[in-house]
PDB file of C-alpha atoms in Angstrom:
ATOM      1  CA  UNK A   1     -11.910 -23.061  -1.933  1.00  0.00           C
ATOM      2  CA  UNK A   2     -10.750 -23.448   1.863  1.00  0.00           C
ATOM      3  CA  UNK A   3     -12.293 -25.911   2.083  1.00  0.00           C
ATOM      4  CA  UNK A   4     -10.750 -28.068  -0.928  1.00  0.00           C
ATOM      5  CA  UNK A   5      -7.470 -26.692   0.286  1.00  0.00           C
ATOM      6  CA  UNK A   6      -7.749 -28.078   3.888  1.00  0.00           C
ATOM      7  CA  UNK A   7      -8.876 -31.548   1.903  1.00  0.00           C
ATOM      8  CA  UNK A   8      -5.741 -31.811   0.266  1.00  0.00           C
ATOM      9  CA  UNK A   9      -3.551 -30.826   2.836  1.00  0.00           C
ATOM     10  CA  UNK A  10      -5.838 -32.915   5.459  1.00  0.00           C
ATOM     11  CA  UNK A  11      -5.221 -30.244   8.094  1.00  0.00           C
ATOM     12  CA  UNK A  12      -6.077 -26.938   8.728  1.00  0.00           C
ATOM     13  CA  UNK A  13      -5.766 -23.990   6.246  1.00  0.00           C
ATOM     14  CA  UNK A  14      -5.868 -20.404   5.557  1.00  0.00           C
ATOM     15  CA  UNK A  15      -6.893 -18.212   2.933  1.00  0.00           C
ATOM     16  CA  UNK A  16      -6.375 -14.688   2.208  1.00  0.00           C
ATOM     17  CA  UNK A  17      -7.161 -11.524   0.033  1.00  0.00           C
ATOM     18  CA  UNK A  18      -5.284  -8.683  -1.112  1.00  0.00           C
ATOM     19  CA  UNK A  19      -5.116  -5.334  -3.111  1.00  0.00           C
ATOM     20  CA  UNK A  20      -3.408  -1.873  -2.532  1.00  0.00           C
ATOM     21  CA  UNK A  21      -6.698  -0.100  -2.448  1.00  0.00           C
ATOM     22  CA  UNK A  22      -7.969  -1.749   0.333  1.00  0.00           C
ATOM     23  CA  UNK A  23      -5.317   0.185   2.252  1.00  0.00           C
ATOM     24  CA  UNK A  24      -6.164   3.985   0.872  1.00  0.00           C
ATOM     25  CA  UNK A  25     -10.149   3.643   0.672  1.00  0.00           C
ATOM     26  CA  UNK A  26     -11.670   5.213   3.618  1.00  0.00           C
ATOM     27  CA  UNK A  27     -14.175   2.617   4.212  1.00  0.00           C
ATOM     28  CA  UNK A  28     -12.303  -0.374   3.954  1.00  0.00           C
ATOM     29  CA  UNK A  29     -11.256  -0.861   7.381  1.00  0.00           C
ATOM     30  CA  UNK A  30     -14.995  -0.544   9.096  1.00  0.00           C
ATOM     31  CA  UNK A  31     -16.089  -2.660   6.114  1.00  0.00           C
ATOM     32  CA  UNK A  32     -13.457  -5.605   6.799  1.00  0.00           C
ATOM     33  CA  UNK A  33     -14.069  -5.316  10.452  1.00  0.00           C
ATOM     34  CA  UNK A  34     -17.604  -5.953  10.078  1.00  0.00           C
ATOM     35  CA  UNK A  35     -17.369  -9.121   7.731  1.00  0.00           C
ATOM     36  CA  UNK A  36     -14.119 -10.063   9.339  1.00  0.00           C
ATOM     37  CA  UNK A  37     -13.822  -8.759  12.883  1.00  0.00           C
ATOM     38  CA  UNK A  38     -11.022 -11.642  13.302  1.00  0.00           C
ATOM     39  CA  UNK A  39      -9.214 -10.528  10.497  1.00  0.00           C
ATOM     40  CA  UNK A  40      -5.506 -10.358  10.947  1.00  0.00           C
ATOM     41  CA  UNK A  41      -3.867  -7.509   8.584  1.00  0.00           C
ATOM     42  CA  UNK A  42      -0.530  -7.976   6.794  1.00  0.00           C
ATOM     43  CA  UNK A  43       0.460  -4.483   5.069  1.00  0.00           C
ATOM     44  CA  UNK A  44       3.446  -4.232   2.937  1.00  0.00           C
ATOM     45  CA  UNK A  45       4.845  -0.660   2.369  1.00  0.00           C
ATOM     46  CA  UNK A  46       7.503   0.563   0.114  1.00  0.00           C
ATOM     47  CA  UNK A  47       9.535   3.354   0.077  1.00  0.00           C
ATOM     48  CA  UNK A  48       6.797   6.714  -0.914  1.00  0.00           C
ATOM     49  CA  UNK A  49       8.520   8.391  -3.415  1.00  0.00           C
ATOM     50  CA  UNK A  50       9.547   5.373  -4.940  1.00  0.00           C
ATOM     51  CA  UNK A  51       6.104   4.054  -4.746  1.00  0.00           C
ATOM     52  CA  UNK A  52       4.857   7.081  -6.067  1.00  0.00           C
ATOM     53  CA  UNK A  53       6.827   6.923  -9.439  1.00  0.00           C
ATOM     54  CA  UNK A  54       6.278   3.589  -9.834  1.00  0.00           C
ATOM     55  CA  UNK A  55       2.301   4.156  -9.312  1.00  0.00           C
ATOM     56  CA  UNK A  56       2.884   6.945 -11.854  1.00  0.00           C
ATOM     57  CA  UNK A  57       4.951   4.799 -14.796  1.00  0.00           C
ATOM     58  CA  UNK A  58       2.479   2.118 -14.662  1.00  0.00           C
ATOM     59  CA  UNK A  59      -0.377   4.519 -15.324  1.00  0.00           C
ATOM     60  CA  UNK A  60       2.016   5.230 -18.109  1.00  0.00           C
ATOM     61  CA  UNK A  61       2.354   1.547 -19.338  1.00  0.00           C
ATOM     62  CA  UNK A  62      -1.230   1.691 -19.231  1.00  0.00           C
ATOM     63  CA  UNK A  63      -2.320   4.763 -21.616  1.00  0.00           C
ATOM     64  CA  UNK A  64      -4.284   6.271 -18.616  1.00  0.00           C
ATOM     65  CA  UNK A  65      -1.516   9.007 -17.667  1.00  0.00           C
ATOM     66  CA  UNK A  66       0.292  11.091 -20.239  1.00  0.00           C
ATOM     67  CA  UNK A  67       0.949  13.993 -18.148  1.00  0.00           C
ATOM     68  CA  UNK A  68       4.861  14.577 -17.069  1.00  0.00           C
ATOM     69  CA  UNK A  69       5.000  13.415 -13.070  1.00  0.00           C
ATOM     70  CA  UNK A  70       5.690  16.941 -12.388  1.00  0.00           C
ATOM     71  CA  UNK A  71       2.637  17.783 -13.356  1.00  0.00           C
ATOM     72  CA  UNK A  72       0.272  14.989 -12.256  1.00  0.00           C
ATOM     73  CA  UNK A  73       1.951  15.614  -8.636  1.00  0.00           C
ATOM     74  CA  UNK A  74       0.724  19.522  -8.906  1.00  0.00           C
ATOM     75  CA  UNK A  75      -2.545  18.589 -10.082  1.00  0.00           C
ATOM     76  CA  UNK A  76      -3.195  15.736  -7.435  1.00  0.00           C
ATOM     77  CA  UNK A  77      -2.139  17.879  -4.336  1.00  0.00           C
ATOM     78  CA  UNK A  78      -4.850  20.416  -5.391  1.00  0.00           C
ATOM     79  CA  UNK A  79      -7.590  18.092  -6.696  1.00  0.00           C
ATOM     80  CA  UNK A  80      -7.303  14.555  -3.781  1.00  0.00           C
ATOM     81  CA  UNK A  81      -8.072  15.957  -0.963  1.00  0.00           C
ATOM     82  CA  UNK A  82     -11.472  16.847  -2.322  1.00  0.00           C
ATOM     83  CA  UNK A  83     -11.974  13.640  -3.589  1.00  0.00           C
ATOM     84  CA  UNK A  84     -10.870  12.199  -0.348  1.00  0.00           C
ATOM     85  CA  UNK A  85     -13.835  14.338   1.240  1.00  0.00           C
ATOM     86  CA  UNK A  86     -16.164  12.769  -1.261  1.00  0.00           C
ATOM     87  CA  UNK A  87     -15.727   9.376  -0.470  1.00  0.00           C
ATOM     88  CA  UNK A  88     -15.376  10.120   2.935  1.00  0.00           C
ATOM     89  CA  UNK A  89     -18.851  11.430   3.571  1.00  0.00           C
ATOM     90  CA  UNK A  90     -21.048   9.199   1.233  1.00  0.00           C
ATOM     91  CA  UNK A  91     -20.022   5.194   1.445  1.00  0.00           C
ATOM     92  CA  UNK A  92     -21.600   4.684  -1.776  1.00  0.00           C
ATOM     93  CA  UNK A  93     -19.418   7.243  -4.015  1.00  0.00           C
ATOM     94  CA  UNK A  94     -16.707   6.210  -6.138  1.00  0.00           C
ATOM     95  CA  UNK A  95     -13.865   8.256  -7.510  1.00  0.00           C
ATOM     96  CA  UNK A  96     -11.997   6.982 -10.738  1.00  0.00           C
ATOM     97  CA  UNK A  97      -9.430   9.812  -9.732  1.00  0.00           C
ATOM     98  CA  UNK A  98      -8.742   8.855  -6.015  1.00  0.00           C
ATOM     99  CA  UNK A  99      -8.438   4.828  -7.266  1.00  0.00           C
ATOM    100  CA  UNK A 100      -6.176   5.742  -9.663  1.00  0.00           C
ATOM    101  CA  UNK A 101      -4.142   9.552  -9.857  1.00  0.00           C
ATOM    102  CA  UNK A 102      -3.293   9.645  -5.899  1.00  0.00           C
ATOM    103  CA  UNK A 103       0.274   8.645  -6.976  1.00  0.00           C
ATOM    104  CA  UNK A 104       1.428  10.764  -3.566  1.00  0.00           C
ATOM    105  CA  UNK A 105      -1.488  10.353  -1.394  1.00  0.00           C
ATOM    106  CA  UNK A 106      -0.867   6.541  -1.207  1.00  0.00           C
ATOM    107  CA  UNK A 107       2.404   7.363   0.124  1.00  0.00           C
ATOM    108  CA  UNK A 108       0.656   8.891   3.648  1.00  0.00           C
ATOM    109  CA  UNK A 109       0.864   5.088   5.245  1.00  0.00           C
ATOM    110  CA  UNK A 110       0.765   6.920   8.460  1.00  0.00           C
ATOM    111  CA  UNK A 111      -2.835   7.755   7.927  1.00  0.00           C
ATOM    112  CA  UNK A 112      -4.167   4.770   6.368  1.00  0.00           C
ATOM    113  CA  UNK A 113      -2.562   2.693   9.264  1.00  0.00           C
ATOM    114  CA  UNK A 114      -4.231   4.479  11.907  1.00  0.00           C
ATOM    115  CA  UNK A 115      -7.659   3.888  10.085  1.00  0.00           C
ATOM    116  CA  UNK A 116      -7.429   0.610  10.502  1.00  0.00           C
ATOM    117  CA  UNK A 117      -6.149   0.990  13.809  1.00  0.00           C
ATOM    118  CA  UNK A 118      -8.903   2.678  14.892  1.00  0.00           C
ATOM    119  CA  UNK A 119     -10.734  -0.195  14.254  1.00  0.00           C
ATOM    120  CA  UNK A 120      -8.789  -2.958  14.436  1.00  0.00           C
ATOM    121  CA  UNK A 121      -6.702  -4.186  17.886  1.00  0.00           C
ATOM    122  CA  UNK A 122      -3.079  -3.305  17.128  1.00  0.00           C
ATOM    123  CA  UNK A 123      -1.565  -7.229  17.010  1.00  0.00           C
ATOM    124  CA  UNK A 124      -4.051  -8.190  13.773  1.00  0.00           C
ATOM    125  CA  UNK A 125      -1.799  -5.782  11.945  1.00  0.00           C
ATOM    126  CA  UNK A 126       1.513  -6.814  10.867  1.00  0.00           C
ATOM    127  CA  UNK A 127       3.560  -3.937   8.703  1.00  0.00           C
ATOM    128  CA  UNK A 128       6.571  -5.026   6.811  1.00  0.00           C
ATOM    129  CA  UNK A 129       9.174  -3.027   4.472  1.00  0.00           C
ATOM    130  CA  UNK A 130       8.911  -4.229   0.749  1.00  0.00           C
ATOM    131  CA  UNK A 131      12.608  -3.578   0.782  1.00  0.00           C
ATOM    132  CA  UNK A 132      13.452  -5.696   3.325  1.00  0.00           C
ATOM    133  CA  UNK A 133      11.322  -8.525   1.957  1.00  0.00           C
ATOM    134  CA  UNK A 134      13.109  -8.915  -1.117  1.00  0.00           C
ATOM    135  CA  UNK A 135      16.634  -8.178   0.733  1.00  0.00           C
ATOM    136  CA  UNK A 136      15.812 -11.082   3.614  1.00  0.00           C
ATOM    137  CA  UNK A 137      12.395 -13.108   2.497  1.00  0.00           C
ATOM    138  CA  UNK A 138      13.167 -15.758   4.420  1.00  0.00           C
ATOM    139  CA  UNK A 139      13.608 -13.692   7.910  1.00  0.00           C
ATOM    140  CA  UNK A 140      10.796 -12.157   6.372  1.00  0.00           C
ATOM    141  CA  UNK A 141       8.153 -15.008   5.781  1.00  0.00           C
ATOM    142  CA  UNK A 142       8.762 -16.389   9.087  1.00  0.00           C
ATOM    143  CA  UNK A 143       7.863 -13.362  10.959  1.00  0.00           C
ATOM    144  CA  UNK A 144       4.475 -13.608   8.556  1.00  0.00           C
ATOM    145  CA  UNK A 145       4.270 -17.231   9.733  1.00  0.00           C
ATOM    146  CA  UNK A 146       4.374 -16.330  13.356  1.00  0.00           C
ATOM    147  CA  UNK A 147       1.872 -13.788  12.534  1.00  0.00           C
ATOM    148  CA  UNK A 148      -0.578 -15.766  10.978  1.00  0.00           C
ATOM    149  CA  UNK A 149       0.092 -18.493  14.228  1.00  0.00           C
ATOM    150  CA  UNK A 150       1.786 -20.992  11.489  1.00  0.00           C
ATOM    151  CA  UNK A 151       4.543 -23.741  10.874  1.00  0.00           C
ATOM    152  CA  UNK A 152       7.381 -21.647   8.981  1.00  0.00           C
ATOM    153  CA  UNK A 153       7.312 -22.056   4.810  1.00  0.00           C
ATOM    154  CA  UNK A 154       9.337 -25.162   4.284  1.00  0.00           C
ATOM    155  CA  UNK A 155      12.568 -24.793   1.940  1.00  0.00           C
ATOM    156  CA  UNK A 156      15.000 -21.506   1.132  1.00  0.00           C
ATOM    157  CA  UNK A 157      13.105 -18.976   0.072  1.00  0.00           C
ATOM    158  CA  UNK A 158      13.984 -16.337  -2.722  1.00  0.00           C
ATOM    159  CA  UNK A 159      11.552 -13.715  -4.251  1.00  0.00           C
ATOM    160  CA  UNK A 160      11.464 -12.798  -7.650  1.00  0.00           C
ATOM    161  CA  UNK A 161       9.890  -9.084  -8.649  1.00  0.00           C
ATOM    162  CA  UNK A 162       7.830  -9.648 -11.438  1.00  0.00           C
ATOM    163  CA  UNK A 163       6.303  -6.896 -13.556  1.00  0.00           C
ATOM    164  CA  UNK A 164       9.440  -4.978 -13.419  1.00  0.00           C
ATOM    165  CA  UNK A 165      10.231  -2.578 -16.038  1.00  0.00           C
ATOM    166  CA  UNK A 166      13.193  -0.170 -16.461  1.00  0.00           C
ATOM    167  CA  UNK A 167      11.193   3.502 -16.243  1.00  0.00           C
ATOM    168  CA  UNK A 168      11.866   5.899 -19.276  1.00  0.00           C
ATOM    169  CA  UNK A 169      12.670   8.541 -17.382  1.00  0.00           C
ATOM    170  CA  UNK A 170      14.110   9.136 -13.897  1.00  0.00           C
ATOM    171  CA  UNK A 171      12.023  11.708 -11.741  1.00  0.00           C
ATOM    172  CA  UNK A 172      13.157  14.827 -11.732  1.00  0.00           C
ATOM    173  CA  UNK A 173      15.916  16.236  -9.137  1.00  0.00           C
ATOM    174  CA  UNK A 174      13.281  19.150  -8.054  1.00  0.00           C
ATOM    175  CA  UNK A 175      10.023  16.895  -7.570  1.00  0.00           C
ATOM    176  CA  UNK A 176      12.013  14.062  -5.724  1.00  0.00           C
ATOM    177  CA  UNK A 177      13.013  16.606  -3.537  1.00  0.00           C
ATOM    178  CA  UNK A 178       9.698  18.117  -3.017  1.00  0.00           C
ATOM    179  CA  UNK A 179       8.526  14.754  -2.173  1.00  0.00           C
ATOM    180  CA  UNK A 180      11.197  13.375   0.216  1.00  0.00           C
ATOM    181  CA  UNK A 181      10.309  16.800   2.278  1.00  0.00           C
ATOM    182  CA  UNK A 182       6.696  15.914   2.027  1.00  0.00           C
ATOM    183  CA  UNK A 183       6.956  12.404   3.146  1.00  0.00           C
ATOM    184  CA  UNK A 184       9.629  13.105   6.007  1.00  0.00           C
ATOM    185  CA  UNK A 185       7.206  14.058   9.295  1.00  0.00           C
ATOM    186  CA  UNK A 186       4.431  11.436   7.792  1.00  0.00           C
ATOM    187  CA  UNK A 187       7.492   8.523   7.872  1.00  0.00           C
ATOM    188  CA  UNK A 188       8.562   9.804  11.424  1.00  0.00           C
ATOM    189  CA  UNK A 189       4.768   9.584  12.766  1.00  0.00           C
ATOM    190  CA  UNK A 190       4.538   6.281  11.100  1.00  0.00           C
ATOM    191  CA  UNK A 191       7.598   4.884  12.776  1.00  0.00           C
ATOM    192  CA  UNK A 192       6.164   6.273  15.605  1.00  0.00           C
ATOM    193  CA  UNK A 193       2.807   5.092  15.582  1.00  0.00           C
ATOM    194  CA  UNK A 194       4.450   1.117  14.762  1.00  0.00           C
ATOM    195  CA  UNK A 195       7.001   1.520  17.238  1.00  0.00           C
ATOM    196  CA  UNK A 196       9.675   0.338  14.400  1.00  0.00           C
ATOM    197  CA  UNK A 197      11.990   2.400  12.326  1.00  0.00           C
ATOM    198  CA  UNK A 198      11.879   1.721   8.121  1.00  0.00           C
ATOM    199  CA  UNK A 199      14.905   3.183   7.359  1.00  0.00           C
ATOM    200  CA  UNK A 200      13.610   5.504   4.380  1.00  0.00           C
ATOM    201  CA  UNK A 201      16.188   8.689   3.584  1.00  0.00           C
TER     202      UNK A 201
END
């Protein structure tokens, strides 16, 4: 507990809680805001299309996708938004397809940022680049620290991915390409909406 953890440290502590979903669901932000209204937000976001394949393979690893990508990414652009439209007018629906098929959907950051925005004031959210977290975690963590209004992680810091797996296959030429023209103007309004460029081609 907190509590425990400020015991043994004999000094203040915090605590935190994460998951991707929390990002994409459409209720999460008024839901956080009302049982933490001093939350502050730390959102780490990864490159889309990369995101999206990776998403996709470990559905794979899983046994709950056995579609080719291709194919899950056609069926998902017709059949999410509908889903989104569920969830989005009845805060007690759930969608088994939304939590786990919206392989490209997920990838819209701009939208799920301004959600929270909406809700939240603009300095309890910190976005950072997974990229650059594993490329510089120490210029990284600090600017987390300073975030969160604490001392800077003692020691060098290196991060190791875990739960990496070579993928089978890579995507195909045609889809990436569908994708990376897909993503473009949502990574340009996100960029614009942070004030901060990501650096995503």
């Amino acid at each position: 507990t907190i509590r425990g953890r400020e015991k043994a440290l004999g000094k203040p502590a915090l605590t935190g809680e994460s998951s991707p979903y929390y990002l994409f669901h459409p209720h999460c932000p008024r839901r956080i805001r009302e049982t933490l209204p001093e939350a502050k937000l730390i959102v780490v976001l990864r490159h889309p299309v990369d995101r999206a394949y990776s998403h996709y393979t470990h559905n794979r690893r899983k046994g709950r996708e056995a579609r080719p990508f291709a194919e899950a990414v056609r069926e998902e652009m017709k059949r999410l938004p509908g889903e989104e439209r569920h969830l989005a007018a009845d805060p007690h629906a759930d969608s088994e397809f939304h939590r786990h098929y919206s392989y490209v959907h997920r990838g819209f950051y701009v939208d799920q940022v301004a959600r929270y925005l909406e809700v939240f004031p603009s300095d309890s959210l910190l976005a950072l680049c997974s990229e650059t977290l594993f490329a510089q975690p120490q210029q990284t963590m600090d600017s987390v620290c300073e975030f969160l209004g604490i001392d800077p992680l003692p020691g060098k810091l290196e991060f190791t991915a875990h739960n990496r797996q070579a993928y089978a296959d890579p995507i195909d030429t045609e889809t990436r390409a569908f994708l990376k023209t897909l993503y473009a103007p949502k990574n340009a309004a996100l960029e614009s909406l942070l004030g901060r460029e990501f650096g995503w081609e």
